[in-house]
Each structure stands twice: as structure tokens, then as C-alpha cells.
PDB file of C-alpha atoms in Angstrom:
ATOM      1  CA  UNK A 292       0.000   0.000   0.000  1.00 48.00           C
ATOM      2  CA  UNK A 293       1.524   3.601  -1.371  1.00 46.00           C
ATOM      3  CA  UNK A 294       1.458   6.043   1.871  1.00 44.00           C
ATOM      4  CA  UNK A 295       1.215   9.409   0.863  1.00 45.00           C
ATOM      5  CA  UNK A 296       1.622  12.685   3.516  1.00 38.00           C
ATOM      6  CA  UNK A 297      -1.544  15.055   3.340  1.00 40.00           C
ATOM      7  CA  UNK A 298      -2.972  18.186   5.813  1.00 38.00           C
ATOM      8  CA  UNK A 299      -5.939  16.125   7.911  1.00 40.00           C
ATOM      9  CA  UNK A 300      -8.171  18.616   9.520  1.00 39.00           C
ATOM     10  CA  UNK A 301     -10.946  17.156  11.784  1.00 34.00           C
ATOM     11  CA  UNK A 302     -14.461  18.555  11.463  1.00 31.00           C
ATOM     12  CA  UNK A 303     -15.635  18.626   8.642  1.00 27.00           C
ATOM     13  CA  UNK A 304     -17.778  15.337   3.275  1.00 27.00           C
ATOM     14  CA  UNK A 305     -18.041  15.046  -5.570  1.00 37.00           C
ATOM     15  CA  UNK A 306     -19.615  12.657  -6.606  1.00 43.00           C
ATOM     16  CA  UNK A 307     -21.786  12.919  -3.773  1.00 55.00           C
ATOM     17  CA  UNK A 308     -24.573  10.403  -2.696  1.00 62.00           C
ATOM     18  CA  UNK A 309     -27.032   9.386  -4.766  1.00 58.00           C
ATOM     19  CA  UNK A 310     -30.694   7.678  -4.179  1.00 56.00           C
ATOM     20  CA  UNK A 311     -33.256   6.828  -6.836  1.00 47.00           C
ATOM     21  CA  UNK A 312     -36.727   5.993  -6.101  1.00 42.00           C
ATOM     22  CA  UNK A 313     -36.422   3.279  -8.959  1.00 41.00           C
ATOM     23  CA  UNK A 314     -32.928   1.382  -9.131  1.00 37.00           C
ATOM     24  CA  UNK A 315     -30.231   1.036  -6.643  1.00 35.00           C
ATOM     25  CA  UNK A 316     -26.466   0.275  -7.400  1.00 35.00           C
ATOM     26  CA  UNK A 317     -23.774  -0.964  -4.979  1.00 32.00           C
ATOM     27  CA  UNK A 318     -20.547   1.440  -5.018  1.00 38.00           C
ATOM     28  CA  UNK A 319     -17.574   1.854  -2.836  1.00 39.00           C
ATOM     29  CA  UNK A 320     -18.853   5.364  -1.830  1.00 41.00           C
ATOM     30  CA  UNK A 321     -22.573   5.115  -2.359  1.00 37.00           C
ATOM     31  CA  UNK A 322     -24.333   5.918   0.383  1.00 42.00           C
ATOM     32  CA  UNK A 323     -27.777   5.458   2.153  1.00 42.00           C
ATOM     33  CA  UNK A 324     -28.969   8.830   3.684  1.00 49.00           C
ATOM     34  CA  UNK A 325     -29.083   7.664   7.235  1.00 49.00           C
ATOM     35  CA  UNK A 326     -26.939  10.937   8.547  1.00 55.00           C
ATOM     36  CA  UNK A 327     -29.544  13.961   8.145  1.00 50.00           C
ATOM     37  CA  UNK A 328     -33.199  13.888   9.349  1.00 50.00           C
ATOM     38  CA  UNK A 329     -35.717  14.611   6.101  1.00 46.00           C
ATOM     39  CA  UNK A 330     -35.853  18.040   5.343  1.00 49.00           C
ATOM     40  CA  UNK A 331     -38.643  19.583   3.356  1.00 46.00           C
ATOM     41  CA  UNK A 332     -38.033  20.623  -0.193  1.00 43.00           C
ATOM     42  CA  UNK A 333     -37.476  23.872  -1.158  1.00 44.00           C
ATOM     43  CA  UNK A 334     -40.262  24.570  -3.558  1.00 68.00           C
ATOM     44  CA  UNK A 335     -38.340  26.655  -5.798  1.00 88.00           C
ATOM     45  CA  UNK A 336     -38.171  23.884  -8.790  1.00 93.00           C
ATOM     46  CA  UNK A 337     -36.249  25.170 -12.516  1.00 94.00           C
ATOM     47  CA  UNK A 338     -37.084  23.979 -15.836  1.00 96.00           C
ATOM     48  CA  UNK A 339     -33.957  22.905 -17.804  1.00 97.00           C
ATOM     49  CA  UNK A 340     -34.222  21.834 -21.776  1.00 98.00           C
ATOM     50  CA  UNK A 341     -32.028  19.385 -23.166  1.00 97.00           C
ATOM     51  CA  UNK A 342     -28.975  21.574 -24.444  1.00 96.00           C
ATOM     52  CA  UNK A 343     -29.571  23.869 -21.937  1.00 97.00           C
ATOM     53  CA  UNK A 344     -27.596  24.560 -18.459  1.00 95.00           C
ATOM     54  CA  UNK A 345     -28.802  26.776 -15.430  1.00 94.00           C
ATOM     55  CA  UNK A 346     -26.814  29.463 -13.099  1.00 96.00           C
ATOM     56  CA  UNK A 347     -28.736  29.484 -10.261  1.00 96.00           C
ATOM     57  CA  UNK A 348     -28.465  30.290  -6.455  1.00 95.00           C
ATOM     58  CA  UNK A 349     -31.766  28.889  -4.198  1.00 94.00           C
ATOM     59  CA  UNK A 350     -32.777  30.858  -1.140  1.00 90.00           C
ATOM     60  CA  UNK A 351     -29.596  32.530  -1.034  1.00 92.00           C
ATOM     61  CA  UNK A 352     -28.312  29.068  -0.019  1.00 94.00           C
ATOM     62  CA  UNK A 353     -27.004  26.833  -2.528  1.00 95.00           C
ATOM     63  CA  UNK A 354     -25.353  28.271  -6.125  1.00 96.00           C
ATOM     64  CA  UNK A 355     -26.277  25.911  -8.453  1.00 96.00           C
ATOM     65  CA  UNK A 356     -23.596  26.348 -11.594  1.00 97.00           C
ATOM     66  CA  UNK A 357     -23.622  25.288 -15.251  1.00 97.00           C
ATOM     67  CA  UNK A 358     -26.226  22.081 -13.932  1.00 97.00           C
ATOM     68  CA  UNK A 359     -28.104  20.598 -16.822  1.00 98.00           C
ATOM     69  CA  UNK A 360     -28.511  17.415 -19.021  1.00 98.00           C
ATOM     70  CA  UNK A 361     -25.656  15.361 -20.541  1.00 97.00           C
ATOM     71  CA  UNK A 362     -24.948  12.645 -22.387  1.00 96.00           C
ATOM     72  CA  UNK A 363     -21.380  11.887 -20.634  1.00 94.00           C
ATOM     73  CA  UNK A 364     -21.438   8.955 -18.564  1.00 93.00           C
ATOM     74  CA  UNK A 365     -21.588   9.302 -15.259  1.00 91.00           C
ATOM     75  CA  UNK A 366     -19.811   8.083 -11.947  1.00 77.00           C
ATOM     76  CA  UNK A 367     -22.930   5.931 -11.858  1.00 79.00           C
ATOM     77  CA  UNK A 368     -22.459   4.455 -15.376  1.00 90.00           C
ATOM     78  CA  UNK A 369     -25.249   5.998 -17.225  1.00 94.00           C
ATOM     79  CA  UNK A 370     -26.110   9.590 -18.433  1.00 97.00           C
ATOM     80  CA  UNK A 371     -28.120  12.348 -16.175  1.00 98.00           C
ATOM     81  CA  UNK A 372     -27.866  16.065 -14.567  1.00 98.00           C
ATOM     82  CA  UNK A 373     -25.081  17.341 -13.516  1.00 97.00           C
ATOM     83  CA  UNK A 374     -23.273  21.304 -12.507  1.00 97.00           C
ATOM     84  CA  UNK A 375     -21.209  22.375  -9.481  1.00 97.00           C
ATOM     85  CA  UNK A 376     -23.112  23.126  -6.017  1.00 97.00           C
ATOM     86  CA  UNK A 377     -21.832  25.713  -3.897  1.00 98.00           C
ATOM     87  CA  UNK A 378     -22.912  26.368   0.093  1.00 97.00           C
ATOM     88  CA  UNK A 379     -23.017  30.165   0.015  1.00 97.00           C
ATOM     89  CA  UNK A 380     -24.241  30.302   3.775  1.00 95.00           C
ATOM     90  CA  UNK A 381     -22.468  30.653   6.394  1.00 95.00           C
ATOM     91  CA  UNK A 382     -23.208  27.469   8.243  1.00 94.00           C
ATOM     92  CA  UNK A 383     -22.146  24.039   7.550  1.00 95.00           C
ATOM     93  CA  UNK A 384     -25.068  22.195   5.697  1.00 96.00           C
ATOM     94  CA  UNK A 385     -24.974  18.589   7.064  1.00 95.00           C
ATOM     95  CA  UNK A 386     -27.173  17.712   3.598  1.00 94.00           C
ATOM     96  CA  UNK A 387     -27.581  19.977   0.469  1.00 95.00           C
ATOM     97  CA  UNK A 388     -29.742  17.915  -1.940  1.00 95.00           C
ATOM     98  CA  UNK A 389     -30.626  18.454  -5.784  1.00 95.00           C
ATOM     99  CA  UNK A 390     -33.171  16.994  -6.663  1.00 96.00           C
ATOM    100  CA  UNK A 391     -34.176  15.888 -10.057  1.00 98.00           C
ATOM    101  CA  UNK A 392     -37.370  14.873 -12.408  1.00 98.00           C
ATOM    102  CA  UNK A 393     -36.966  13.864 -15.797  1.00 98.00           C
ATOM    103  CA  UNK A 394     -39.118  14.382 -18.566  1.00 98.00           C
ATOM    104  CA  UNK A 395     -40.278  13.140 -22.505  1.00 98.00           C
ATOM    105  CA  UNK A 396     -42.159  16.315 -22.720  1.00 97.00           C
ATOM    106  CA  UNK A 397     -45.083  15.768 -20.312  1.00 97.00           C
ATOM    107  CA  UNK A 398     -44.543  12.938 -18.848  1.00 98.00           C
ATOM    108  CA  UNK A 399     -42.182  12.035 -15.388  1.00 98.00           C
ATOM    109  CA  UNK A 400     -39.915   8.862 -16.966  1.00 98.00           C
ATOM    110  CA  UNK A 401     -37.953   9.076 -13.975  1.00 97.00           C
ATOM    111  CA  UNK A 402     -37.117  10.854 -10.660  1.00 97.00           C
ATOM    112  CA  UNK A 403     -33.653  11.063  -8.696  1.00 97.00           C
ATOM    113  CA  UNK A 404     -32.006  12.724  -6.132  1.00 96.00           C
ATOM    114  CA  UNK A 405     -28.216  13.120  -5.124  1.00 95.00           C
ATOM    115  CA  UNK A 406     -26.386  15.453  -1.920  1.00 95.00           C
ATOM    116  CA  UNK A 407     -23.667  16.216  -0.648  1.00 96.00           C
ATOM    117  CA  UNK A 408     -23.127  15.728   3.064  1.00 96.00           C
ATOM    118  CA  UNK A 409     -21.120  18.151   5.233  1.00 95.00           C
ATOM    119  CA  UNK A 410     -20.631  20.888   3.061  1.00 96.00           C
ATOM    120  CA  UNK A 411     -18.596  24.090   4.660  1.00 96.00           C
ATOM    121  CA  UNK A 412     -19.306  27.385   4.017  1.00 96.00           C
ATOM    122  CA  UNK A 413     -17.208  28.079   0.102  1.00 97.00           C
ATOM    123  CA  UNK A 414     -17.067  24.615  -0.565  1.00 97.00           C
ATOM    124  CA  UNK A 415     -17.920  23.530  -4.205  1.00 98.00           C
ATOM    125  CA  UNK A 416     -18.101  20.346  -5.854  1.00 96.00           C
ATOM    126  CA  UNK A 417     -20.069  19.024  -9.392  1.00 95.00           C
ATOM    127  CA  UNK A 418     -22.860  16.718  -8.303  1.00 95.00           C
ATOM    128  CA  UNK A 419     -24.158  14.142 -10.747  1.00 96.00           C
ATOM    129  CA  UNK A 420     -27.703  12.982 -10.725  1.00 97.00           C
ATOM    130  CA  UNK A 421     -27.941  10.255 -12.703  1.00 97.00           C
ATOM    131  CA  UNK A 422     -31.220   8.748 -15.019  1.00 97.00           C
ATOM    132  CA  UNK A 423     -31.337   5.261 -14.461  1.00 94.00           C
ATOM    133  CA  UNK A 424     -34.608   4.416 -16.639  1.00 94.00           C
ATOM    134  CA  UNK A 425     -34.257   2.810 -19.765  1.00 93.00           C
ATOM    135  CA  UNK A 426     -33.714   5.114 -22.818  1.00 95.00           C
ATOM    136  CA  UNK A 427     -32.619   8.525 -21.913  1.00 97.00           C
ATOM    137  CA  UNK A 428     -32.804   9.493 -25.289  1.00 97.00           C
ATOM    138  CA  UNK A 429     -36.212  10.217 -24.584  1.00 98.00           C
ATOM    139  CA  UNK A 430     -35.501  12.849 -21.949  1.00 98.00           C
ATOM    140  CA  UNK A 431     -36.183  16.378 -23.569  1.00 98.00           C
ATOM    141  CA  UNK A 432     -36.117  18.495 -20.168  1.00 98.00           C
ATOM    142  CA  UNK A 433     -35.458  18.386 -16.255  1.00 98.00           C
ATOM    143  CA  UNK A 434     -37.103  20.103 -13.339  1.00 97.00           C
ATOM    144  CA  UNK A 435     -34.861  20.632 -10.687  1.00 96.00           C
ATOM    145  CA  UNK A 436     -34.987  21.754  -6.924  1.00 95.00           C
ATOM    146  CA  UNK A 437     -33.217  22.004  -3.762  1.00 94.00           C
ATOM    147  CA  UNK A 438     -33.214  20.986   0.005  1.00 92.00           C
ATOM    148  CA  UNK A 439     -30.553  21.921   2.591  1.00 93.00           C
ATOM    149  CA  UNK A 440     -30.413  20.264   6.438  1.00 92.00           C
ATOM    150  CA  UNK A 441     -28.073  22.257   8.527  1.00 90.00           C
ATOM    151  CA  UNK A 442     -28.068  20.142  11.928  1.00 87.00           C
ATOM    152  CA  UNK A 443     -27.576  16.230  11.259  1.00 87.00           C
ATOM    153  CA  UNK A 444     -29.838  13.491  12.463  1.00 82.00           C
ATOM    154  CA  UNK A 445     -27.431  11.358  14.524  1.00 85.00           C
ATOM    155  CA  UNK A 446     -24.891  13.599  17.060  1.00 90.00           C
ATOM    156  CA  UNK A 447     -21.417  14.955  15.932  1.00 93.00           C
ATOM    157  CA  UNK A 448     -18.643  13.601  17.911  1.00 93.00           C
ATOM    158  CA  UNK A 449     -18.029  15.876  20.675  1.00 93.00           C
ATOM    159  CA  UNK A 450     -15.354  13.689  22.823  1.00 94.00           C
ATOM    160  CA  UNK A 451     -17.242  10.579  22.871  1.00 96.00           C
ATOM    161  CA  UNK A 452     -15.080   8.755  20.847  1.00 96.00           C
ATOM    162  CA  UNK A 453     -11.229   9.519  20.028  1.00 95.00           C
ATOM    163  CA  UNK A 454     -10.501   9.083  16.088  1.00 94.00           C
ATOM    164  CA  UNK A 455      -6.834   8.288  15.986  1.00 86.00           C
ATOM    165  CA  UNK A 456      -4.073   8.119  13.194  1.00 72.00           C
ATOM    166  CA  UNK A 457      -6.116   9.483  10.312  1.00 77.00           C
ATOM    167  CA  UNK A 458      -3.640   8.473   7.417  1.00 77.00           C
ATOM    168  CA  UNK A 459      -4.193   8.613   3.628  1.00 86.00           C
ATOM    169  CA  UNK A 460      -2.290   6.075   1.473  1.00 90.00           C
ATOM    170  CA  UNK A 461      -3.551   4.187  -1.867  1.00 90.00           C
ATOM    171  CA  UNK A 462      -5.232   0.895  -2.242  1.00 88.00           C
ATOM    172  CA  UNK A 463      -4.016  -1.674  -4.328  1.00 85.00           C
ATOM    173  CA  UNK A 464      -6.643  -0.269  -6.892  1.00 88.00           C
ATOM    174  CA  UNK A 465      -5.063   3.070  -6.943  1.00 89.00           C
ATOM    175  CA  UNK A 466      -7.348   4.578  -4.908  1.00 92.00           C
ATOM    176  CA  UNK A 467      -7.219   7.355  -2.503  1.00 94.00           C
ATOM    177  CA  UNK A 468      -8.236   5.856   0.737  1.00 94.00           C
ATOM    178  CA  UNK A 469      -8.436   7.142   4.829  1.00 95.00           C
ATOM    179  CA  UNK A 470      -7.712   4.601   7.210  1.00 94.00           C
ATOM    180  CA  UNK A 471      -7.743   5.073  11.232  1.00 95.00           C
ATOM    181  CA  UNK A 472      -8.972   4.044  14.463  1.00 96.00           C
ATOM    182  CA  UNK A 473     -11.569   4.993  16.864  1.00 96.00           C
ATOM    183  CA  UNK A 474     -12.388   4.308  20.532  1.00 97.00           C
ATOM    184  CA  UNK A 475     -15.265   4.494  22.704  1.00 97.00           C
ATOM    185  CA  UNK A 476     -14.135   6.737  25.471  1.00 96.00           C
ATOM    186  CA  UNK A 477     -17.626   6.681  26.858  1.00 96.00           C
ATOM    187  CA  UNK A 478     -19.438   4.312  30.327  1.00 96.00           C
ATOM    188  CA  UNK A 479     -21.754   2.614  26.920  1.00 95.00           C
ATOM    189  CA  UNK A 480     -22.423   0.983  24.463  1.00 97.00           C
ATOM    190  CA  UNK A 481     -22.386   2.955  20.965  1.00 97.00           C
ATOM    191  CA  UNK A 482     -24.647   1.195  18.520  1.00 97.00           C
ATOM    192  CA  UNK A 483     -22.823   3.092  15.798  1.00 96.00           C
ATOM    193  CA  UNK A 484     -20.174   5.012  14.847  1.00 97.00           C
ATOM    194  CA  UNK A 485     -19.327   6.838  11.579  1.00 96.00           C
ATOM    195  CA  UNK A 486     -16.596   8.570  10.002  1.00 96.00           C
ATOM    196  CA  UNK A 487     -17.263  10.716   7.260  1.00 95.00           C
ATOM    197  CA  UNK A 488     -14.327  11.347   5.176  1.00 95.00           C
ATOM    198  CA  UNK A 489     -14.182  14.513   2.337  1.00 95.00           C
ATOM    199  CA  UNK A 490     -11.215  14.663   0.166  1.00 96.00           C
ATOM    200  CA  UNK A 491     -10.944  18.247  -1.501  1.00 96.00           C
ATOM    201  CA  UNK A 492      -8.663  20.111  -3.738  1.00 96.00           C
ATOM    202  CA  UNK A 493      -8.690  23.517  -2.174  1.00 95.00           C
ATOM    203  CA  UNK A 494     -12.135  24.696  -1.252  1.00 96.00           C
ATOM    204  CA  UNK A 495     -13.469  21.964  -4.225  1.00 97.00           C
ATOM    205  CA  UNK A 496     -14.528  19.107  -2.607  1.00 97.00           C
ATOM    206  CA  UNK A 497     -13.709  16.015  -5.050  1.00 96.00           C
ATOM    207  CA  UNK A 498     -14.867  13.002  -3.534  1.00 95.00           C
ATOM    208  CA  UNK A 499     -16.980  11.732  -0.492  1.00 95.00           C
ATOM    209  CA  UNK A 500     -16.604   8.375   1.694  1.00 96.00           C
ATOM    210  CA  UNK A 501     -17.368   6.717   4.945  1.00 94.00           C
ATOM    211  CA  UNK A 502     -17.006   3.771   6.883  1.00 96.00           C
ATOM    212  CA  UNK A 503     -18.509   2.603  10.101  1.00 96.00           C
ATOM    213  CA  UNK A 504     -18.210   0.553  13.351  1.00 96.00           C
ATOM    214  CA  UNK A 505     -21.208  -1.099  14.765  1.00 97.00           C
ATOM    215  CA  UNK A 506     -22.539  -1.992  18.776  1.00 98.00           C
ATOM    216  CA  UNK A 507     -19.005  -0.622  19.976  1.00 97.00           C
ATOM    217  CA  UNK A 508     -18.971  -1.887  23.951  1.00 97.00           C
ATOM    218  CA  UNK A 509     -17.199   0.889  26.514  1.00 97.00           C
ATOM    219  CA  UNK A 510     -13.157   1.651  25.809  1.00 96.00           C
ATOM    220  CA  UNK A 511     -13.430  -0.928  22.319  1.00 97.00           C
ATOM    221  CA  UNK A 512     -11.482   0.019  19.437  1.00 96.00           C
ATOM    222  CA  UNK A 513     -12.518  -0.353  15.737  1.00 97.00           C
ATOM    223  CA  UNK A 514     -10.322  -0.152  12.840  1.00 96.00           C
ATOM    224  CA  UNK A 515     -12.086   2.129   9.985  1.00 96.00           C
ATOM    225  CA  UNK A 516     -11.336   2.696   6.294  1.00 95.00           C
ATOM    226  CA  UNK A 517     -12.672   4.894   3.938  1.00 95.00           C
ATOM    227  CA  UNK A 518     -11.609   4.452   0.015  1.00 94.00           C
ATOM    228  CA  UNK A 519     -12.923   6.853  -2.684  1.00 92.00           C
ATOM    229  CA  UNK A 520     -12.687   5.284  -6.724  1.00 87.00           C
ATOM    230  CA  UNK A 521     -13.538   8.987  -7.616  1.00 85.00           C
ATOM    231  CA  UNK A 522     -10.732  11.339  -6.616  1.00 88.00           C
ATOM    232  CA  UNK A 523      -7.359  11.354  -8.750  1.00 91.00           C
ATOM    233  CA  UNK A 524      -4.569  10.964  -5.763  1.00 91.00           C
ATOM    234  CA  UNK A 525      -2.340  13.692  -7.219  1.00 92.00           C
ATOM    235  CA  UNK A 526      -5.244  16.117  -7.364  1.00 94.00           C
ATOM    236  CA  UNK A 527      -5.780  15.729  -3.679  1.00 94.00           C
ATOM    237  CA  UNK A 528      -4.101  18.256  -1.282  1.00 93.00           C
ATOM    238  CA  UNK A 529      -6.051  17.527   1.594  1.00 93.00           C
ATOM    239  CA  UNK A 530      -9.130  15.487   3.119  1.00 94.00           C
ATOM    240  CA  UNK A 531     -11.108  16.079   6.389  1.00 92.00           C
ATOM    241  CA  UNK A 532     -13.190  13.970   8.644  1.00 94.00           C
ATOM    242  CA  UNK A 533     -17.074  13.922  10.461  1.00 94.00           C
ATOM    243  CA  UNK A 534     -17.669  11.425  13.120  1.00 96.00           C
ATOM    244  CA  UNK A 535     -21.467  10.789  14.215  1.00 96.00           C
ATOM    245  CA  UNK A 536     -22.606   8.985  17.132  1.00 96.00           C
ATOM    246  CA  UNK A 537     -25.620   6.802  17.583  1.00 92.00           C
ATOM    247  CA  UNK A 538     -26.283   5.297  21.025  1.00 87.00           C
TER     248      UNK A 538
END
């Protein structure tokens, strides 16, 4: 395994997650979204043509950049949405969500949303929504809107738990990856424990993965590791970490 030195700040997770009401894929940094409670969407939605691409900030909250349909593939292997997200706020949004609808003129032929999670005031990454229906030659426009959760469902480590040697090395695969330990410094059991791991070039966030430890008894240690297949190595100059506590 290649062991590489980077700046590790503690805190603070492009790609980004993705859920679809209508087909699921396994990834190495797919995610469920078990860390923020359901928000309600803004109901500020955009119309975007095929061809087209939107500049757009919602609620003085999230810049939405360049985001519209295209035919590239995607992280997730097929075509969709996609355009850089910025948090323009000035708190830390624990979920900022796109969602999208596609459309053959009048009709909904699918429906997807992606997010980022832990997203610091500046930070900017693309997010990719992909269309996972069959055809998406048929898709002629999207309708897109927003929803932001500043305060995550499950508690931020506040000295419950004692993340140790954060280091960043390379998998066999190439890939970036954060590997560490964590201990339960608490009188009970912790049924679980996640680190959220960002990797970011500058104030661009690039890539977003976690790992987890599960029913961790009083003073146990887990071993964690959190690769990322989306983030060139050498673009990388530094990555930062979340831990979130469920009892």
C-alpha cells in the first residue's frame, strides 16, 4: 500500500450520494442517507431543456452552476444532470440535496435525487444525478430543486469517541483511501459510529466516503477505512473527517 503525507483537519464530506426511487447500485462510496433527518423541499423547482444549463443560487443558499442534461457517462455508469453546487451560507449544511425529475415532454420517466453531506461554508463540488430508466434518449427536459439540512440526524462527535491516526495512502486499486482508528471513550455501548471522510482540492470538494463501526462496547477500538474510486490521488491536497454517534 503507497502512503502518501496530506494536511488532515478534523471537522468537517463530488460525486456525492445518490438515491433513486427506482434502481439502486452498490458502489464503494454510495451511500444510504441515514446521517440527516428529512428536510422539506425547497419549492423553488427550474425547468432545464435538453442543451440547456442553469446558473442558479436557491434561497440565497445553494449556487447551483452550469447544472443541466448530458450525455457523458456518469460516476454511476449511465447519463443524467449534472453542474457544481456551492454552500453560500455561512453554516455548515450537514445535507444539500438536488433533486431531479426527468421528462419526454409531459410525462415524469424518472425521478432522482443526489447530496452532498457536510458541506462548509465556500465549498464547491459538481454533483451528478444520474437517469437510471431505460432510454434517456427520450428525456427532452429536467425540473430541478433544492433541500438543505443544517443540523444532522445522529450527534457529531463531541469527545465521545477519540478518532486516531487518520492516514491517507492508496489501495491496491489506486485509490485514494483514509484509514484510522476509533475508541469508545464513553461508560456505553455505541450502537454506531461513523466517520465521514471529504477529500478536496482547495475549497473543491472532489470526492466523499465513509465507513462505520457497529454496537461498539465501553473503551473498544474499531479499525475504519474509507476508500474513494472517484478522486485522482495527485489532485488531492487535503481530506477532512465527520464522526457521528448513535447510542
Amino acid at each position: 500500500m503507497k502512503r502518501r503525507t496530506f494536511i488532515a483537519a478534523s471537522a468537517t464530506i463530488l460525486s456525492g450520494c445518490s438515491s433513486t426511487r427506482n434502481k439502486q447500485e452498490s458502489e464503494p462510496d454510495r451511500q444510504t442517507d441515514t446521517n440527516t433527518q428529512t428536510s422539506t423541499p425547497r419549492k423553488e423547482i427550474l425547468e432545464v431543456k435538453r442543451g440547456d444549463d442553469i446558473t442558479h443560487t436557491f434561497n440565497d443558499i445553494l449556487q447551483v452552476r452550469d447544472f443541466g442534461w448530458t450525455d457523458r457517462e456518469l460516476n454511476f455508469g449511465t447519463p443524467g444532470a449534472a453542474g457544481v453546487v456551492k454552500n453560500l451560507s455561512r453554516n455548515r449544511l450537514a445535507k444539500a440535496a438536488l433533486a431531479v425529475d426527468f421528462y419526454d415532454e409531459e410525462t415524469q420517466i424518472g425521478s432522482n435525487t443526489s447530496w452532498f453531506d457536510f458541506l462548509e461554508t465556500g465549498e464547491y463540488g459538481t454533483l451528478e444525478v444520474p437517469y437510471t430508466e431505460d432510454d434517456p434518449n427520450r428525456v427532452t427536459r429536467i425540473q430541478v430543486s433544492t433541500s438543505v439540512q443544517e443540523s444532522p440526524i445522529l450527534s457529531v462527535n463531541n469527545g465521545q469517541v477519540t478518532v486516531n491516526d487518520n492516514e491517507i495512502s492508496e489501495t491496491e486499486h489506486g485509490w485514494p483511501t483514509v484509514t484510522g482508528t476509533i475508541v469508545n471513550n464513553t461508560n456505553d455501548r455505541l450502537e454506531r459510529v461513523m466517520i465521514h471522510v471529504n477529500f478536496y482540492h482547495g475549497q473543491e470538494l472532489l470526492a466523499q466516503s465513509r465507513d462505520s463501526a457497529s454496537r461498539l462496547g465501553p473503551e473498544e477500538r474499531a479499525e475504519w477505512s474509507a476508500p474513494t474510486n472517484r478522486a485522482d490521488p495527485d489532485e488531492i491536497t487535503r481530506y477532512s473527517t465527520v464522526t457521528t454517534i448513535r447510542k
